[in-house]
Amino acid sequence: MTGVDRRFRSLVVAHAVSAYGTYLNLIALSLFSYEVTGTALGVGAVMAVRLLSGVAAGLAAGAVTARVARRTVMVATDLAQTLAMVVLALGARDISLGVLCGAVLVLGAGNTLFNVALRSAVPVMVGQEGRARANGVLVTARSVATVLGFASAAPVIALGGFGVAFAVNGASFAVSAAAVLVLRPRTDSGTAEEAPGATDEAPGATSRPPAPTAARDAADCERGDVEAGCDRGDVEAVRGGWLRGGGGGLPRLGGRLRRPGGRLRRPGRWLPAGDGRPRRPGGWLSGRVAGLAGPLLGLIALRGLDALASASHNVALPLAATAARPSEPALFMTWFWSAWAVGSILAHQVLKRRSHGTTWGERAFAAGTCAMSLCFVAAFTGPPVPALMAAALAAGFADGWTEIVYTSRLQAAPDRQRDRLFGLSATAEQSGFALGTIAAASALETLPALAVVGAFHGAAVCGAIALLLTVRTHHARTSTERSPTGADKGEDTHGTSTGAVRLPGS
């Protein structure tokens, strides 16, 4: 595990370099878009292309990672983004709007696909017990990269122009791709992708072919094994039939599927695909949400609502900075985001000591979302600088908390279901942020910043309360359905205890 840890930490460092370039480029690309288009509407159109490409990539992410190894996706997207930045760097002095939009499209889709592959691969790289700590390391790296990227954007552009800024971002993507190629992290379970030394098999030993993924996931969830990444909702989803079908690798008897432990299940109407995983005929969207428990879908929906609320304070912060320090608004924003980053790092330190290999669930995420929204609203009430920094730090702590909790919860799902979950999550986040940016910018034309930020974050608080009620209703219904069979004692149909290993807060 030590070797895997070293590889993962090295990968995080390379990813932080890439994130630094991305945040630097957010400012550079916005200013460059205004220079190319000459209008605020043009800047908004370029931003819309980037966000919409991310939404489309999120919808397609599950299908892509089902057919291509996650490590390959990470390398390919990094290289594609490197090429896009090279094109922008070389054409910074004279570039057409079409080329700019093409490069932005690659950046939006590439960033989404890379993040889906990376987040889905974390439990494979570090193990289920280490995922909360690993997510904390990623959040810490992202927080530091955010501050450094925003803070250095103005000096880099002033010294070298947009071409240098784009070149720096392109180099950061190249560093990330090179790290993945050199470190060769194991990103897919049960494949031949393991890095040398990541297994205990003797040299020359013949590897046993892995069981089909759907069969493995079904068996794991039937056991209710938390180490396999299942909570009670996941077990009920499997028992409800979302993994039914004839191609999942489960042994047959008389045309019927045999479940682990000898129980029989009739084959449903879901059909196997070429990779042995079941596919539901019919609805394109229903195939992406089928089998997901209500609280899990509520979690993703709240994430999208949280992104919508976050867009409001991102849009309103420059206005607040100009009002608070008319001569130095950039310095004000640097202080604010620096305090936020410190809070995110503190959240990782706290969760690292409290999690002990487990993860937190929907309730913890909802509580963190409420706290984060309230802190961001407090920051726009016009407090003195010390109080403002305290509010930003608290908001950063809650932001880091929710990021770690949310990512760890989705990573608790079975291996190949994670790609679908993170793809849906990316779509919800990108859509929410895009809608929030447009709506908040329009509202700020007539309303004060506090009113806009309060309304948007108030919606996030209402969504968190709704999630808490959904979780409570879901678990009450599950307990009622299981109680006549004695399952209220924490045992499933095969005698495996599940009550003792229920995820805290889920």
mmCIF file of C-alpha atoms in Angstrom, residues 49-295:
data_model
loop_
_atom_site.group_PDB
_atom_site.id
_atom_site.type_symbol
_atom_site.label_atom_id
_atom_site.label_comp_id
_atom_site.label_asym_id
_atom_site.label_seq_id
_atom_site.Cartn_x
_atom_site.Cartn_y
_atom_site.Cartn_z
ATOM 1 C CA VAL A 49 -19.720 26.669 -25.128
ATOM 2 C CA ARG A 50 -17.320 25.512 -22.444
ATOM 3 C CA LEU A 51 -20.059 24.708 -19.941
ATOM 4 C CA LEU A 52 -22.316 22.960 -22.461
ATOM 5 C CA SER A 53 -19.456 20.802 -23.699
ATOM 6 C CA GLY A 54 -18.896 19.793 -20.077
ATOM 7 C CA VAL A 55 -22.572 18.906 -19.704
ATOM 8 C CA ALA A 56 -22.476 16.730 -22.833
ATOM 9 C CA ALA A 57 -19.258 15.068 -21.689
ATOM 10 C CA GLY A 58 -20.834 14.280 -18.326
ATOM 11 C CA LEU A 59 -23.740 12.512 -20.024
ATOM 12 C CA ALA A 60 -21.334 10.484 -22.164
ATOM 13 C CA ALA A 61 -18.719 9.828 -19.463
ATOM 14 C CA GLY A 62 -20.209 6.543 -18.259
ATOM 15 C CA ALA A 63 -20.315 5.102 -21.767
ATOM 16 C CA VAL A 64 -16.777 6.299 -22.528
ATOM 17 C CA THR A 65 -15.167 4.835 -19.409
ATOM 18 C CA ALA A 66 -17.106 1.596 -19.897
ATOM 19 C CA ARG A 67 -15.272 1.060 -23.182
ATOM 20 C CA VAL A 68 -11.933 2.758 -22.550
ATOM 21 C CA ALA A 69 -9.675 2.318 -19.528
ATOM 22 C CA ARG A 70 -9.836 5.235 -17.122
ATOM 23 C CA ARG A 71 -6.080 5.771 -17.321
ATOM 24 C CA THR A 72 -6.344 6.052 -21.097
ATOM 25 C CA VAL A 73 -9.152 8.588 -20.738
ATOM 26 C CA MET A 74 -7.030 10.671 -18.351
ATOM 27 C CA VAL A 75 -4.007 10.705 -20.653
ATOM 28 C CA ALA A 76 -6.042 11.358 -23.810
ATOM 29 C CA THR A 77 -7.968 14.271 -22.301
ATOM 30 C CA ASP A 78 -4.801 15.856 -20.911
ATOM 31 C CA LEU A 79 -3.096 15.621 -24.284
ATOM 32 C CA ALA A 80 -6.149 17.010 -26.078
ATOM 33 C CA GLN A 81 -6.250 19.993 -23.724
ATOM 34 C CA THR A 82 -2.504 20.488 -24.171
ATOM 35 C CA LEU A 83 -3.012 20.673 -27.938
ATOM 36 C CA ALA A 84 -5.907 23.130 -27.534
ATOM 37 C CA MET A 85 -3.767 25.444 -25.394
ATOM 38 C CA VAL A 86 -0.868 25.259 -27.844
ATOM 39 C CA VAL A 87 -3.248 26.380 -30.616
ATOM 40 C CA LEU A 88 -4.407 29.317 -28.479
ATOM 41 C CA ALA A 89 -0.860 30.236 -27.465
ATOM 42 C CA LEU A 90 0.397 30.277 -31.068
ATOM 43 C CA GLY A 91 -2.618 32.185 -32.352
ATOM 44 C CA ALA A 92 -3.014 34.597 -29.428
ATOM 45 C CA ARG A 93 -2.211 37.626 -31.611
ATOM 46 C CA ASP A 94 -4.680 36.799 -34.371
ATOM 47 C CA ILE A 95 -7.244 34.067 -33.883
ATOM 48 C CA SER A 96 -10.753 33.559 -35.223
ATOM 49 C CA LEU A 97 -13.813 33.116 -33.044
ATOM 50 C CA GLY A 98 -14.376 29.643 -34.502
ATOM 51 C CA VAL A 99 -10.925 28.416 -33.441
ATOM 52 C CA LEU A 100 -11.419 29.923 -29.991
ATOM 53 C CA CYS A 101 -14.760 28.145 -29.564
ATOM 54 C CA GLY A 102 -13.224 24.865 -30.774
ATOM 55 C CA ALA A 103 -10.429 25.099 -28.220
ATOM 56 C CA VAL A 104 -12.891 25.989 -25.463
ATOM 57 C CA LEU A 105 -15.081 23.015 -26.393
ATOM 58 C CA VAL A 106 -12.084 20.678 -26.001
ATOM 59 C CA LEU A 107 -11.243 22.246 -22.634
ATOM 60 C CA GLY A 108 -14.771 21.843 -21.259
ATOM 61 C CA ALA A 109 -15.234 18.251 -22.371
ATOM 62 C CA GLY A 110 -11.684 17.206 -21.501
ATOM 63 C CA ASN A 111 -11.838 18.605 -17.978
ATOM 64 C CA THR A 112 -15.122 16.805 -17.262
ATOM 65 C CA LEU A 113 -13.996 13.435 -18.637
ATOM 66 C CA PHE A 114 -10.681 13.626 -16.772
ATOM 67 C CA ASN A 115 -12.367 14.398 -13.447
ATOM 68 C CA VAL A 116 -14.935 11.613 -13.874
ATOM 69 C CA ALA A 117 -12.184 9.086 -14.610
ATOM 70 C CA LEU A 118 -9.995 10.301 -11.736
ATOM 71 C CA ARG A 119 -12.738 10.348 -9.106
ATOM 72 C CA SER A 120 -14.049 6.946 -10.176
ATOM 73 C CA ALA A 121 -10.548 5.472 -10.020
ATOM 74 C CA VAL A 122 -9.668 6.684 -6.508
ATOM 75 C CA PRO A 123 -11.062 3.607 -4.659
ATOM 76 C CA VAL A 124 -9.137 1.350 -7.063
ATOM 77 C CA MET A 125 -5.895 3.239 -6.497
ATOM 78 C CA VAL A 126 -6.050 3.567 -2.703
ATOM 79 C CA GLY A 127 -8.698 1.045 -1.609
ATOM 80 C CA GLN A 128 -12.175 1.703 -0.232
ATOM 81 C CA GLU A 129 -10.828 2.385 3.262
ATOM 82 C CA GLY A 130 -8.467 5.081 2.025
ATOM 83 C CA ARG A 131 -10.815 6.988 -0.251
ATOM 84 C CA ALA A 132 -11.854 9.672 2.262
ATOM 85 C CA ARG A 133 -8.233 10.509 3.026
ATOM 86 C CA ALA A 134 -7.360 10.481 -0.692
ATOM 87 C CA ASN A 135 -10.257 12.814 -1.497
ATOM 88 C CA GLY A 136 -9.030 15.138 1.241
ATOM 89 C CA VAL A 137 -5.597 15.264 -0.381
ATOM 90 C CA LEU A 138 -7.227 16.103 -3.721
ATOM 91 C CA VAL A 139 -9.341 18.857 -2.148
ATOM 92 C CA THR A 140 -6.289 20.344 -0.432
ATOM 93 C CA ALA A 141 -4.346 20.360 -3.691
ATOM 94 C CA ARG A 142 -7.270 21.968 -5.499
ATOM 95 C CA SER A 143 -7.589 24.692 -2.845
ATOM 96 C CA VAL A 144 -3.918 25.633 -3.053
ATOM 97 C CA ALA A 145 -4.026 25.558 -6.858
ATOM 98 C CA THR A 146 -7.083 27.835 -6.865
ATOM 99 C CA VAL A 147 -5.387 30.557 -4.834
ATOM 100 C CA LEU A 148 -2.081 30.348 -6.712
ATOM 101 C CA GLY A 149 -3.794 30.304 -10.103
ATOM 102 C CA PHE A 150 -6.005 33.314 -9.385
ATOM 103 C CA ALA A 151 -3.206 35.247 -7.669
ATOM 104 C CA SER A 152 -0.649 34.730 -10.445
ATOM 105 C CA ALA A 153 -2.955 35.334 -13.415
ATOM 106 C CA ALA A 154 -2.518 39.114 -13.461
ATOM 107 C CA PRO A 155 1.327 39.087 -13.188
ATOM 108 C CA VAL A 156 1.685 36.357 -15.839
ATOM 109 C CA ILE A 157 -0.577 38.190 -18.301
ATOM 110 C CA ALA A 158 1.126 41.510 -17.588
ATOM 111 C CA LEU A 159 4.615 40.085 -18.151
ATOM 112 C CA GLY A 160 4.034 37.792 -21.135
ATOM 113 C CA GLY A 161 0.559 38.411 -22.470
ATOM 114 C CA PHE A 162 -2.142 35.852 -23.185
ATOM 115 C CA GLY A 163 0.192 33.645 -25.202
ATOM 116 C CA VAL A 164 2.402 32.966 -22.155
ATOM 117 C CA ALA A 165 -0.628 32.311 -19.934
ATOM 118 C CA PHE A 166 -1.968 29.767 -22.426
ATOM 119 C CA ALA A 167 1.466 28.170 -22.767
ATOM 120 C CA VAL A 168 1.716 27.778 -18.986
ATOM 121 C CA ASN A 169 -1.673 26.080 -18.898
ATOM 122 C CA GLY A 170 -0.706 23.798 -21.798
ATOM 123 C CA ALA A 171 2.515 22.833 -20.010
ATOM 124 C CA SER A 172 0.515 22.025 -16.867
ATOM 125 C CA PHE A 173 -1.687 19.590 -18.822
ATOM 126 C CA ALA A 174 1.427 17.991 -20.305
ATOM 127 C CA VAL A 175 2.861 17.491 -16.800
ATOM 128 C CA SER A 176 -0.344 15.739 -15.720
ATOM 129 C CA ALA A 177 -0.363 13.452 -18.775
ATOM 130 C CA ALA A 178 3.311 12.577 -18.306
ATOM 131 C CA ALA A 179 2.717 11.729 -14.649
ATOM 132 C CA VAL A 180 -0.103 9.318 -15.503
ATOM 133 C CA LEU A 181 2.033 7.667 -18.197
ATOM 134 C CA VAL A 182 5.103 7.318 -15.953
ATOM 135 C CA LEU A 183 3.370 6.352 -12.702
ATOM 136 C CA ARG A 184 0.921 3.968 -14.427
ATOM 137 C CA PRO A 185 -1.597 3.988 -11.551
ATOM 138 C CA ARG A 186 -4.070 1.170 -11.386
ATOM 139 C CA THR A 187 -7.380 2.765 -12.356
ATOM 140 C CA ASP A 188 -9.643 -0.182 -13.235
ATOM 141 C CA SER A 189 -10.356 -3.127 -10.959
ATOM 142 C CA GLY A 190 -9.910 -6.645 -12.262
ATOM 143 C CA THR A 191 -7.921 -5.638 -15.347
ATOM 144 C CA ALA A 192 -4.395 -6.098 -16.567
ATOM 145 C CA GLU A 193 -3.686 -2.440 -15.870
ATOM 146 C CA GLU A 194 -2.058 -2.904 -12.501
ATOM 147 C CA ALA A 195 1.263 -1.208 -12.176
ATOM 148 C CA PRO A 196 4.292 -3.379 -11.518
ATOM 149 C CA GLY A 197 4.437 -4.304 -7.880
ATOM 150 C CA ALA A 198 0.774 -3.522 -7.232
ATOM 151 C CA THR A 199 -0.120 -7.215 -6.901
ATOM 152 C CA ASP A 200 1.174 -10.057 -4.787
ATOM 153 C CA GLU A 201 1.272 -12.624 -7.580
ATOM 154 C CA ALA A 202 4.546 -14.414 -8.253
ATOM 155 C CA PRO A 203 6.383 -13.482 -11.445
ATOM 156 C CA GLY A 204 5.240 -15.620 -14.330
ATOM 157 C CA ALA A 205 2.067 -16.691 -12.614
ATOM 158 C CA THR A 206 -0.985 -17.000 -14.805
ATOM 159 C CA SER A 207 -3.593 -14.436 -13.876
ATOM 160 C CA ARG A 208 -7.058 -15.705 -13.309
ATOM 161 C CA PRO A 209 -9.544 -14.013 -15.621
ATOM 162 C CA PRO A 210 -11.718 -11.607 -13.652
ATOM 163 C CA ALA A 211 -15.412 -12.195 -13.244
ATOM 164 C CA PRO A 212 -17.639 -9.919 -15.301
ATOM 165 C CA THR A 213 -18.125 -6.582 -13.583
ATOM 166 C CA ALA A 214 -21.906 -6.797 -13.290
ATOM 167 C CA ALA A 215 -21.689 -10.196 -11.614
ATOM 168 C CA ARG A 216 -19.021 -8.962 -9.200
ATOM 169 C CA ASP A 217 -21.023 -5.883 -8.306
ATOM 170 C CA ALA A 218 -24.227 -7.882 -7.848
ATOM 171 C CA ALA A 219 -22.497 -10.331 -5.534
ATOM 172 C CA ASP A 220 -20.873 -7.519 -3.545
ATOM 173 C CA CYS A 221 -24.136 -5.671 -3.083
ATOM 174 C CA GLU A 222 -26.025 -8.855 -2.233
ATOM 175 C CA ARG A 223 -23.570 -9.361 0.646
ATOM 176 C CA GLY A 224 -24.154 -5.773 1.711
ATOM 177 C CA ASP A 225 -20.410 -5.411 2.067
ATOM 178 C CA VAL A 226 -19.348 -1.822 2.789
ATOM 179 C CA GLU A 227 -15.821 -2.602 1.646
ATOM 180 C CA ALA A 228 -17.345 -3.424 -1.726
ATOM 181 C CA GLY A 229 -18.951 -0.010 -1.682
ATOM 182 C CA CYS A 230 -22.592 -0.788 -0.912
ATOM 183 C CA ASP A 231 -24.900 0.679 1.673
ATOM 184 C CA ARG A 232 -28.442 -0.484 2.312
ATOM 185 C CA GLY A 233 -29.832 1.602 -0.544
ATOM 186 C CA ASP A 234 -27.439 -0.049 -2.989
ATOM 187 C CA VAL A 235 -28.408 -3.524 -1.734
ATOM 188 C CA GLU A 236 -32.087 -2.743 -2.182
ATOM 189 C CA ALA A 237 -31.380 -1.440 -5.692
ATOM 190 C CA VAL A 238 -29.826 -4.764 -6.639
ATOM 191 C CA ARG A 239 -32.632 -6.737 -5.036
ATOM 192 C CA GLY A 240 -35.068 -4.519 -6.925
ATOM 193 C CA GLY A 241 -33.721 -5.902 -10.155
ATOM 194 C CA TRP A 242 -31.493 -3.278 -11.796
ATOM 195 C CA LEU A 243 -28.763 -5.848 -12.323
ATOM 196 C CA ARG A 244 -31.088 -8.443 -13.809
ATOM 197 C CA GLY A 245 -30.342 -9.924 -17.169
ATOM 198 C CA GLY A 246 -28.675 -12.846 -18.829
ATOM 199 C CA GLY A 247 -25.240 -11.358 -19.537
ATOM 200 C CA GLY A 248 -24.014 -10.391 -16.063
ATOM 201 C CA GLY A 249 -21.961 -13.533 -15.575
ATOM 202 C CA LEU A 250 -24.267 -15.097 -12.929
ATOM 203 C CA PRO A 251 -24.662 -18.880 -13.318
ATOM 204 C CA ARG A 252 -27.916 -20.136 -14.807
ATOM 205 C CA LEU A 253 -30.144 -23.018 -13.898
ATOM 206 C CA GLY A 254 -33.124 -23.845 -16.070
ATOM 207 C CA GLY A 255 -33.124 -20.478 -17.787
ATOM 208 C CA ARG A 256 -33.155 -18.613 -14.483
ATOM 209 C CA LEU A 257 -30.372 -16.675 -12.827
ATOM 210 C CA ARG A 258 -28.815 -18.055 -9.687
ATOM 211 C CA ARG A 259 -27.964 -15.417 -7.115
ATOM 212 C CA PRO A 260 -25.012 -15.768 -4.712
ATOM 213 C CA GLY A 261 -25.976 -18.123 -1.912
ATOM 214 C CA GLY A 262 -28.169 -20.325 -4.072
ATOM 215 C CA ARG A 263 -31.305 -18.208 -4.409
ATOM 216 C CA LEU A 264 -32.890 -18.049 -7.834
ATOM 217 C CA ARG A 265 -34.063 -15.028 -9.778
ATOM 218 C CA ARG A 266 -36.043 -15.025 -12.976
ATOM 219 C CA PRO A 267 -34.377 -13.149 -15.821
ATOM 220 C CA GLY A 268 -35.871 -9.705 -16.346
ATOM 221 C CA ARG A 269 -36.368 -7.726 -19.502
ATOM 222 C CA TRP A 270 -32.986 -6.037 -19.281
ATOM 223 C CA LEU A 271 -30.582 -7.143 -21.981
ATOM 224 C CA PRO A 272 -26.814 -7.670 -21.782
ATOM 225 C CA ALA A 273 -24.487 -5.548 -23.870
ATOM 226 C CA GLY A 274 -21.289 -6.706 -25.503
ATOM 227 C CA ASP A 275 -19.270 -6.148 -22.340
ATOM 228 C CA GLY A 276 -21.544 -8.375 -20.300
ATOM 229 C CA ARG A 277 -23.161 -5.515 -18.432
ATOM 230 C CA PRO A 278 -26.978 -5.229 -18.437
ATOM 231 C CA ARG A 279 -28.703 -2.588 -20.499
ATOM 232 C CA ARG A 280 -32.273 -1.502 -20.098
ATOM 233 C CA PRO A 281 -34.220 -1.272 -23.353
ATOM 234 C CA GLY A 282 -35.965 1.982 -24.022
ATOM 235 C CA GLY A 283 -35.361 5.296 -22.321
ATOM 236 C CA TRP A 284 -31.960 6.898 -22.851
ATOM 237 C CA LEU A 285 -32.120 8.863 -19.591
ATOM 238 C CA SER A 286 -33.814 6.087 -17.614
ATOM 239 C CA GLY A 287 -30.889 3.818 -18.392
ATOM 240 C CA ARG A 288 -28.611 6.268 -16.591
ATOM 241 C CA VAL A 289 -30.695 6.623 -13.428
ATOM 242 C CA ALA A 290 -32.092 3.089 -13.192
ATOM 243 C CA GLY A 291 -31.131 1.326 -9.992
ATOM 244 C CA LEU A 292 -30.009 4.450 -8.158
ATOM 245 C CA ALA A 293 -31.598 4.795 -4.742
ATOM 246 C CA GLY A 294 -33.714 7.892 -4.074
ATOM 247 C CA PRO A 295 -31.261 9.468 -1.607
#
